[in-house]
PDB file of C-alpha atoms in Angstrom:
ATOM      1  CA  UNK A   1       0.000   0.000   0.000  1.00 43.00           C
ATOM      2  CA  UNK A   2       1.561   3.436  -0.981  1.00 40.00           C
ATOM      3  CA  UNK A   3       2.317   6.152   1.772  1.00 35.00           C
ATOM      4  CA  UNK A   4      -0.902   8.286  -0.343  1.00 35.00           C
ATOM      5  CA  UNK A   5      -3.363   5.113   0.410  1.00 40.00           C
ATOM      6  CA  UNK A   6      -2.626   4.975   3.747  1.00 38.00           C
ATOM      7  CA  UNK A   7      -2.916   8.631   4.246  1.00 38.00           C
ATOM      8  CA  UNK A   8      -6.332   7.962   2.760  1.00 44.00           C
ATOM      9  CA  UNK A   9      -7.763   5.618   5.264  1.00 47.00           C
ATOM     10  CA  UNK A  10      -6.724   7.119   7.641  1.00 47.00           C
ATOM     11  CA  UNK A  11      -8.117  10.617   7.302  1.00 60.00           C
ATOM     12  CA  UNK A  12     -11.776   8.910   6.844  1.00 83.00           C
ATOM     13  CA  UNK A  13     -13.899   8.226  10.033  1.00 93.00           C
ATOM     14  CA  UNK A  14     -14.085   4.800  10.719  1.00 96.00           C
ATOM     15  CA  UNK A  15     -18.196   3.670  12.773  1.00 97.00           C
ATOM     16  CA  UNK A  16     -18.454   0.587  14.925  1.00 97.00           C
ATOM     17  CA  UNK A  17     -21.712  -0.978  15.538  1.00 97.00           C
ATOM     18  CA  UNK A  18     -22.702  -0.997  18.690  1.00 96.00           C
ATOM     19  CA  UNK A  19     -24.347  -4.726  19.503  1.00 97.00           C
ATOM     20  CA  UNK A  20     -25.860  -3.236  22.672  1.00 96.00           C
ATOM     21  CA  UNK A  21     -28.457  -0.440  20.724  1.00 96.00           C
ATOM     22  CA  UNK A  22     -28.994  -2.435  17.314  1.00 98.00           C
ATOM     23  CA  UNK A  23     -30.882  -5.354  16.293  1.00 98.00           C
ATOM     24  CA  UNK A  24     -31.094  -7.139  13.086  1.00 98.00           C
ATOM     25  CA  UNK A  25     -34.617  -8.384  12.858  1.00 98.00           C
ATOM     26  CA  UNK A  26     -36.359 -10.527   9.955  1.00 98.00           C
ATOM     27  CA  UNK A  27     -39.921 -12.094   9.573  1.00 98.00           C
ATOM     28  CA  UNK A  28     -41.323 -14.614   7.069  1.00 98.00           C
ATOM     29  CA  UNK A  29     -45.081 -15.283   6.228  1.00 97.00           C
ATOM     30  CA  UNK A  30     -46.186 -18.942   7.694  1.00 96.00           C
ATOM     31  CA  UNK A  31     -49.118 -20.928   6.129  1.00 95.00           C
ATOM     32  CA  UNK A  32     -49.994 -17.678   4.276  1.00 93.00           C
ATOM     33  CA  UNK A  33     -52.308 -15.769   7.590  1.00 95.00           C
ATOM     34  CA  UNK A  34     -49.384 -14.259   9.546  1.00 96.00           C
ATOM     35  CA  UNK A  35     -46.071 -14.078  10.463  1.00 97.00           C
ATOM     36  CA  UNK A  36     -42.608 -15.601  12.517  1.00 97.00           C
ATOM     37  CA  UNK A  37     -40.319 -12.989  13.693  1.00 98.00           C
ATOM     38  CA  UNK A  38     -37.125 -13.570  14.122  1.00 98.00           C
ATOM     39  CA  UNK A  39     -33.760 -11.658  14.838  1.00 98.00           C
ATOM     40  CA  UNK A  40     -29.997 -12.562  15.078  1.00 98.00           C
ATOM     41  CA  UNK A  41     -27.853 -11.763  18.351  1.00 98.00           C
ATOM     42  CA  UNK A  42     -24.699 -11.668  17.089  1.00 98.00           C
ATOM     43  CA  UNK A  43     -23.191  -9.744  14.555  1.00 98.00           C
ATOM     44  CA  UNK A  44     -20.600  -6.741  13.887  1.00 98.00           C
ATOM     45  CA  UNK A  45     -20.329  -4.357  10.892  1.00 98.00           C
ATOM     46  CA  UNK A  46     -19.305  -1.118  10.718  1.00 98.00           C
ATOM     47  CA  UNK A  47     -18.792   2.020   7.691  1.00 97.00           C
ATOM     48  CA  UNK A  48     -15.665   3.688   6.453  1.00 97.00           C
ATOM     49  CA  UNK A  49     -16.089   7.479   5.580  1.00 96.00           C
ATOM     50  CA  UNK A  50     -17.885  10.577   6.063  1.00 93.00           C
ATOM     51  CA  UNK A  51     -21.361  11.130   7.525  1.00 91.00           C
ATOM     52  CA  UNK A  52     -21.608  14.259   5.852  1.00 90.00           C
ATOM     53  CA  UNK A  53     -21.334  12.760   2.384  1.00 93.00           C
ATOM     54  CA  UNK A  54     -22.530   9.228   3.015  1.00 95.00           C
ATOM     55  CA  UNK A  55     -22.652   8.316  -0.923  1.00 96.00           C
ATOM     56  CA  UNK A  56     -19.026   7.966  -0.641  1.00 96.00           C
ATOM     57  CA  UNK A  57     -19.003   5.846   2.132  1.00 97.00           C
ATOM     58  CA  UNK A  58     -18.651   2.074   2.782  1.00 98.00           C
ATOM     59  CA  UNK A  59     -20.745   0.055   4.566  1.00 98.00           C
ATOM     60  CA  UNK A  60     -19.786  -3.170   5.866  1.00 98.00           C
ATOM     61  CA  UNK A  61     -22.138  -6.206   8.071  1.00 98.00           C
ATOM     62  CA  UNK A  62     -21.295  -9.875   9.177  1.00 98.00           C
ATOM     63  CA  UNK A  63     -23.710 -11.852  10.866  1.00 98.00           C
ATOM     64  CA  UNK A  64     -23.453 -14.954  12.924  1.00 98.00           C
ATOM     65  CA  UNK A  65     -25.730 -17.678  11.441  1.00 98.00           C
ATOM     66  CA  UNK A  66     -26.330 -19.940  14.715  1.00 98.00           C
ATOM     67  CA  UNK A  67     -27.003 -16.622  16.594  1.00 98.00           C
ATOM     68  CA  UNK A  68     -30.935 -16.974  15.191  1.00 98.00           C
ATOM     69  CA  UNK A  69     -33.231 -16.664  17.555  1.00 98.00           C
ATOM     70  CA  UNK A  70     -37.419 -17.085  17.117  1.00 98.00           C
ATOM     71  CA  UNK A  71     -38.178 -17.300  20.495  1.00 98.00           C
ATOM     72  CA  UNK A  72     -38.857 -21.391  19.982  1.00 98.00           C
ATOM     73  CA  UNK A  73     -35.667 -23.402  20.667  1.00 98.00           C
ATOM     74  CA  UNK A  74     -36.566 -26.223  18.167  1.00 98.00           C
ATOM     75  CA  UNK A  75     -37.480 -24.016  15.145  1.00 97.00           C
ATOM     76  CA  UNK A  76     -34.745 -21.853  15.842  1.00 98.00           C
ATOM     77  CA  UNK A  77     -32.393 -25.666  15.520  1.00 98.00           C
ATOM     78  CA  UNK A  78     -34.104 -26.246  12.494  1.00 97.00           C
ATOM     79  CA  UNK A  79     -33.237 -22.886  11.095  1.00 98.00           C
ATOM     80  CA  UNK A  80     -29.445 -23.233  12.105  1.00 98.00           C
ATOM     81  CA  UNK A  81     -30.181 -27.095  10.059  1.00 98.00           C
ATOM     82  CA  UNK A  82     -29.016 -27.781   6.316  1.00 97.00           C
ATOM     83  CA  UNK A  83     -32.306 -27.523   5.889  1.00 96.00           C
ATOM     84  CA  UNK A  84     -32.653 -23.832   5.548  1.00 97.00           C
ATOM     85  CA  UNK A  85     -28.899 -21.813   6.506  1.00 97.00           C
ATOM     86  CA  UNK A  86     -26.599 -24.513   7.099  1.00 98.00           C
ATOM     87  CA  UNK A  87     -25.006 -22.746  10.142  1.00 98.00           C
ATOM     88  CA  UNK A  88     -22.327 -25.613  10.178  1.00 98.00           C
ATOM     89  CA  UNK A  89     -21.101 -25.185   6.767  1.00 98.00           C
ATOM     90  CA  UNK A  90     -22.244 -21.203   6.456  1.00 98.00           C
ATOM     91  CA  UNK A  91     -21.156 -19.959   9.595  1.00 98.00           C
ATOM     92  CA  UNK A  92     -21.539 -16.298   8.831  1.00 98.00           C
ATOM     93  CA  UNK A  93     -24.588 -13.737   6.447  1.00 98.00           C
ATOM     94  CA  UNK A  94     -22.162 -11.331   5.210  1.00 98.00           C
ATOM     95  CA  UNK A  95     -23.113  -8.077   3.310  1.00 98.00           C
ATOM     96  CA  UNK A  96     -20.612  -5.291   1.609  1.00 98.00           C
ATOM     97  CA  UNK A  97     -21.855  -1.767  -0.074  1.00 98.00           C
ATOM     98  CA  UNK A  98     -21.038  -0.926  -3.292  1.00 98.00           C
ATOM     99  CA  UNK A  99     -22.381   2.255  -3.880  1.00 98.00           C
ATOM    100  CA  UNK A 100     -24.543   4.586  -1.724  1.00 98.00           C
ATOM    101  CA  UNK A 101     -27.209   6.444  -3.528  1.00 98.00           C
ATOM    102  CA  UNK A 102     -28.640   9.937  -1.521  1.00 97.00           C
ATOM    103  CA  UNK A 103     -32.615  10.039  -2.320  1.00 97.00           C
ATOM    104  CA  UNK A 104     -32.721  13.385   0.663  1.00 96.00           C
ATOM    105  CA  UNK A 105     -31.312  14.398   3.639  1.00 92.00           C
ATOM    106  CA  UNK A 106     -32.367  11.222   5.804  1.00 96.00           C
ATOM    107  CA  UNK A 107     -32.971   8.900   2.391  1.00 98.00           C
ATOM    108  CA  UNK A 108     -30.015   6.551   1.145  1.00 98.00           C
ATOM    109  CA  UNK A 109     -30.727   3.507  -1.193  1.00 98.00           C
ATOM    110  CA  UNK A 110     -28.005   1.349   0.321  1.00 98.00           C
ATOM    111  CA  UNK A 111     -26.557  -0.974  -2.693  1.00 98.00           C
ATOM    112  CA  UNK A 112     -24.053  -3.875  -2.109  1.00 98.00           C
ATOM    113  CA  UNK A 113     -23.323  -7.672  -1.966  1.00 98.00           C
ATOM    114  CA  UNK A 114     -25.515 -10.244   0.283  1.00 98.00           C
ATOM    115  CA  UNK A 115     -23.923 -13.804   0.771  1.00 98.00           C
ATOM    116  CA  UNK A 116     -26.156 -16.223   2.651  1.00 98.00           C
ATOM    117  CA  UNK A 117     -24.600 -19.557   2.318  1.00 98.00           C
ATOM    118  CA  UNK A 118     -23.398 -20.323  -0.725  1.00 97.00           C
ATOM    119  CA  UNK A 119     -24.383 -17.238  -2.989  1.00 98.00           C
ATOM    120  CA  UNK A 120     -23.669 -13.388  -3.435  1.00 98.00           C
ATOM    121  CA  UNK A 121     -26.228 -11.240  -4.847  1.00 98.00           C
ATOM    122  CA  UNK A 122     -26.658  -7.987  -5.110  1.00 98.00           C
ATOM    123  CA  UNK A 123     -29.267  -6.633  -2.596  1.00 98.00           C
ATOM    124  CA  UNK A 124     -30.653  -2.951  -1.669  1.00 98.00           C
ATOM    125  CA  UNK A 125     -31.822  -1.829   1.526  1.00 98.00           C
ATOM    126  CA  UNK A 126     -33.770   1.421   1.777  1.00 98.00           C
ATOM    127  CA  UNK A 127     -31.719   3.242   4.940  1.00 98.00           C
ATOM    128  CA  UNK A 128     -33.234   6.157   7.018  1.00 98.00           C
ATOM    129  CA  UNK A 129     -30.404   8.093   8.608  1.00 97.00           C
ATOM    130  CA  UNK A 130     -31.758   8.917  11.932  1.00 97.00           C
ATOM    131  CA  UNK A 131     -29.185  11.264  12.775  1.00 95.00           C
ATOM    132  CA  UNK A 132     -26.152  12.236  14.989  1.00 94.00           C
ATOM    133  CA  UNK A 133     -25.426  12.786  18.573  1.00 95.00           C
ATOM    134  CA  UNK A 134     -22.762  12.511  21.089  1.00 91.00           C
ATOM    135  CA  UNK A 135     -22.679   9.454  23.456  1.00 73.00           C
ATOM    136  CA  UNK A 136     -22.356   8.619  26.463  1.00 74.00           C
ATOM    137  CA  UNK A 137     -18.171   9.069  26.528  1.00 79.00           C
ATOM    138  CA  UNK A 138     -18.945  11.827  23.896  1.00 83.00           C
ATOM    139  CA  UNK A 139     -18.315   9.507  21.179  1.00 85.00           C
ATOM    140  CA  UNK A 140     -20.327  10.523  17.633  1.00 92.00           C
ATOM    141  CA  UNK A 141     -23.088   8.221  17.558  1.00 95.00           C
ATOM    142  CA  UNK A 142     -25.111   7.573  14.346  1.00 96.00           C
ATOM    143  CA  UNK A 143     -28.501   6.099  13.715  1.00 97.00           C
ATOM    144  CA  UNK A 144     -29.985   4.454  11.020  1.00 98.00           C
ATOM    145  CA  UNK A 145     -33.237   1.956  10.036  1.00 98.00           C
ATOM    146  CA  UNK A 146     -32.110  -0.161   6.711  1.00 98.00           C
ATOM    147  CA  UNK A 147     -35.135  -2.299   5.302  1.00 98.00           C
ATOM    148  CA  UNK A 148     -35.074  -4.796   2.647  1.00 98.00           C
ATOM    149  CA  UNK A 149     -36.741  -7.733   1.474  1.00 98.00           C
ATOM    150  CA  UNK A 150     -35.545 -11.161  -0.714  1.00 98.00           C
ATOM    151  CA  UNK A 151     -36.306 -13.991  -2.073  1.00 98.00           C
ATOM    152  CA  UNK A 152     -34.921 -16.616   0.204  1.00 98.00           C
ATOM    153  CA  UNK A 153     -35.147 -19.119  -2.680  1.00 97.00           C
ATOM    154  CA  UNK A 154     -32.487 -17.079  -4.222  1.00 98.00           C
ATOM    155  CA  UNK A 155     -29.899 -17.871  -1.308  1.00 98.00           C
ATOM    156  CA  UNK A 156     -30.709 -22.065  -1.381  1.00 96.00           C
ATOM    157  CA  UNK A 157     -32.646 -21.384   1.607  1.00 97.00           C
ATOM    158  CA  UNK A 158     -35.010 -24.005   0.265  1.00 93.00           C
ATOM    159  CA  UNK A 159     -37.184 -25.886   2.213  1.00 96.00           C
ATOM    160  CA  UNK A 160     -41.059 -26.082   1.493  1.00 95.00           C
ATOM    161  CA  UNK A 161     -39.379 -24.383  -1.795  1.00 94.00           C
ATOM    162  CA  UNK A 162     -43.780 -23.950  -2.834  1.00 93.00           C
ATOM    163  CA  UNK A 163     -43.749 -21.696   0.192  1.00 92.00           C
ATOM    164  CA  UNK A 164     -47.062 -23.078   1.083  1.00 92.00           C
ATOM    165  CA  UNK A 165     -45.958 -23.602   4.935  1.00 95.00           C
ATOM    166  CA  UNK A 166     -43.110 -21.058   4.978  1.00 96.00           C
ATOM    167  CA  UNK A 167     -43.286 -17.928   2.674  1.00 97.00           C
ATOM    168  CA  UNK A 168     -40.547 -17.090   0.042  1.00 97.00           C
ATOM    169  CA  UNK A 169     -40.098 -13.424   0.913  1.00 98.00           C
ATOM    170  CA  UNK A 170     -38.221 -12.258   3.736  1.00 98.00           C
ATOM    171  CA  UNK A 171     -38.311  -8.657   5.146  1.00 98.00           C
ATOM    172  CA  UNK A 172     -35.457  -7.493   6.535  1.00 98.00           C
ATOM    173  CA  UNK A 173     -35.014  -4.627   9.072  1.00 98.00           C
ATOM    174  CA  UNK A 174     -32.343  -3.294  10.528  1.00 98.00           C
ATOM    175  CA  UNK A 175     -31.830  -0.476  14.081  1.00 98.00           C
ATOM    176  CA  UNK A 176     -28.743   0.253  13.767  1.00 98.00           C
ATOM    177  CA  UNK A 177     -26.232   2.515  15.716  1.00 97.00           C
ATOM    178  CA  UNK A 178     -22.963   3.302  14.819  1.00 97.00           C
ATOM    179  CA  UNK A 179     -20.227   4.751  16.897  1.00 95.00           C
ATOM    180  CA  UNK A 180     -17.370   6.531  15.880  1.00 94.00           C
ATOM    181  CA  UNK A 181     -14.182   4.322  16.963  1.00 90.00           C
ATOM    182  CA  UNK A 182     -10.915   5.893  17.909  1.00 76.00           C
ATOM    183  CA  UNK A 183      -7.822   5.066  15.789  1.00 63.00           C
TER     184      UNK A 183
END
C-alpha cells in the first residue's frame, strides 16, 4: 500500500456498531395468515467514511448464522439445520456496499453484496439516517433503520421451496447505531 493510500484511510472516520443499541430483525409469512419474527444476536459491521457525504461511504455487516433466535428453541435448531442456513457449513450472512445512492437528507438507497450460504447477490436496503449525537463518553453516535426484502429461494434457503408452509419473501429490518471508533 503506498504512503498516499494509507494517508487515505486514515483521514476517513471509521463507525463501529454498537451490539448493545442495534438489532437485526427478519420475519417470514407462515401458512400464508401471519407471520414468525425472528432476529440474530450476534453480529458486527461497521462504515468507512464521512457522515456528511454518506454516498461515498462504505458500509460493511457480518452476521453470525447460529445466533438466530425465534423465540422457539426447536425451530430456531431447524433454522441453524441444512435444511434452511446450514449454520455448520455457512457460519456467517455477510453483506458489503457498493455504492450509496442519496434520495434526501435522511434517504439513502443502500446498494451492495448479500452472501447467505453459498451465494452473493446484489441486494438494496432502503436506509433512514436517523441522525447524529454525542454518546455517552462523547463519542459521535449515528442512527440508522435499513429495510429490505428477498427472495430466500435465491440464497438455497429451500425448504417447502412452494412456500405453502413457509413464505418465500423475507423482510429485513435493521436499528442500527454506529459509533465513531478511535484510531
Amino acid at each position: 500500500m503506498t504512503l498516499f493510500a494509507t494517508i487515505g484511510l486514515m483521514a476517513q472516520s471509521h463507525y463501529k456498531v454498537d451490539p448493545a443499541h442495534t438489532s437485526v430483525n427478519f420475519k417470514v409469512k407462515h401458512s400464508g395468515i401471519t407471520f414468525v419474527n425472528g432476529r440474530f444476536e450476534k453480529f458486527d459491521g461497521g462504515i468507512i467514511g464521512s457522515l456528511d457525504k454518506m454516498e461515498d461511504a462504505r458500509v460493511f455487516f457480518n452476521v453470525e448464522v447460529a445466533s438466530i433466535n425465534t423465540s422457539v428453541p426447536m425451530r430456531d435448531d431447524h433454522l441453524r439445520s441444512a435444511d434452511f442456513f446450514d449454520a455448520e457449513n455457512y457460519p456467517a450472512m455477510t453483506f458489503e456496499s457498493s455504492r450509496i445512492e442519496k434520495v434526501d437528507d435522511q434517504h439513502y438507497k443502500l446498494h451492495g453484496k448479500l452472501q447467505i450460504r453459498d451465494v452473493t447477490k446484489d441486494a438494496t436496503f432502503d436506509v433512514k439516517y436517523g441522525g447524529l449525537v454525542r454518546g455517552e463518553n462523547g463519542a459521535e453516535t449515528a442512527g440508522f433503520i435499513a429495510k429490505s426484502s428477498i427472495n430466500r429461494l435465491d440464497y438455497n434457503v429451500a425448504y417447502d421451496p412452494d412456500g405453502a408452509g413457509i413464505g418465500k419473501e423475507v423482510i429485513i429490518t435493521l436499528y442500527l447505531e454506529f459509533k465513531k471508533a478511535t484510531l
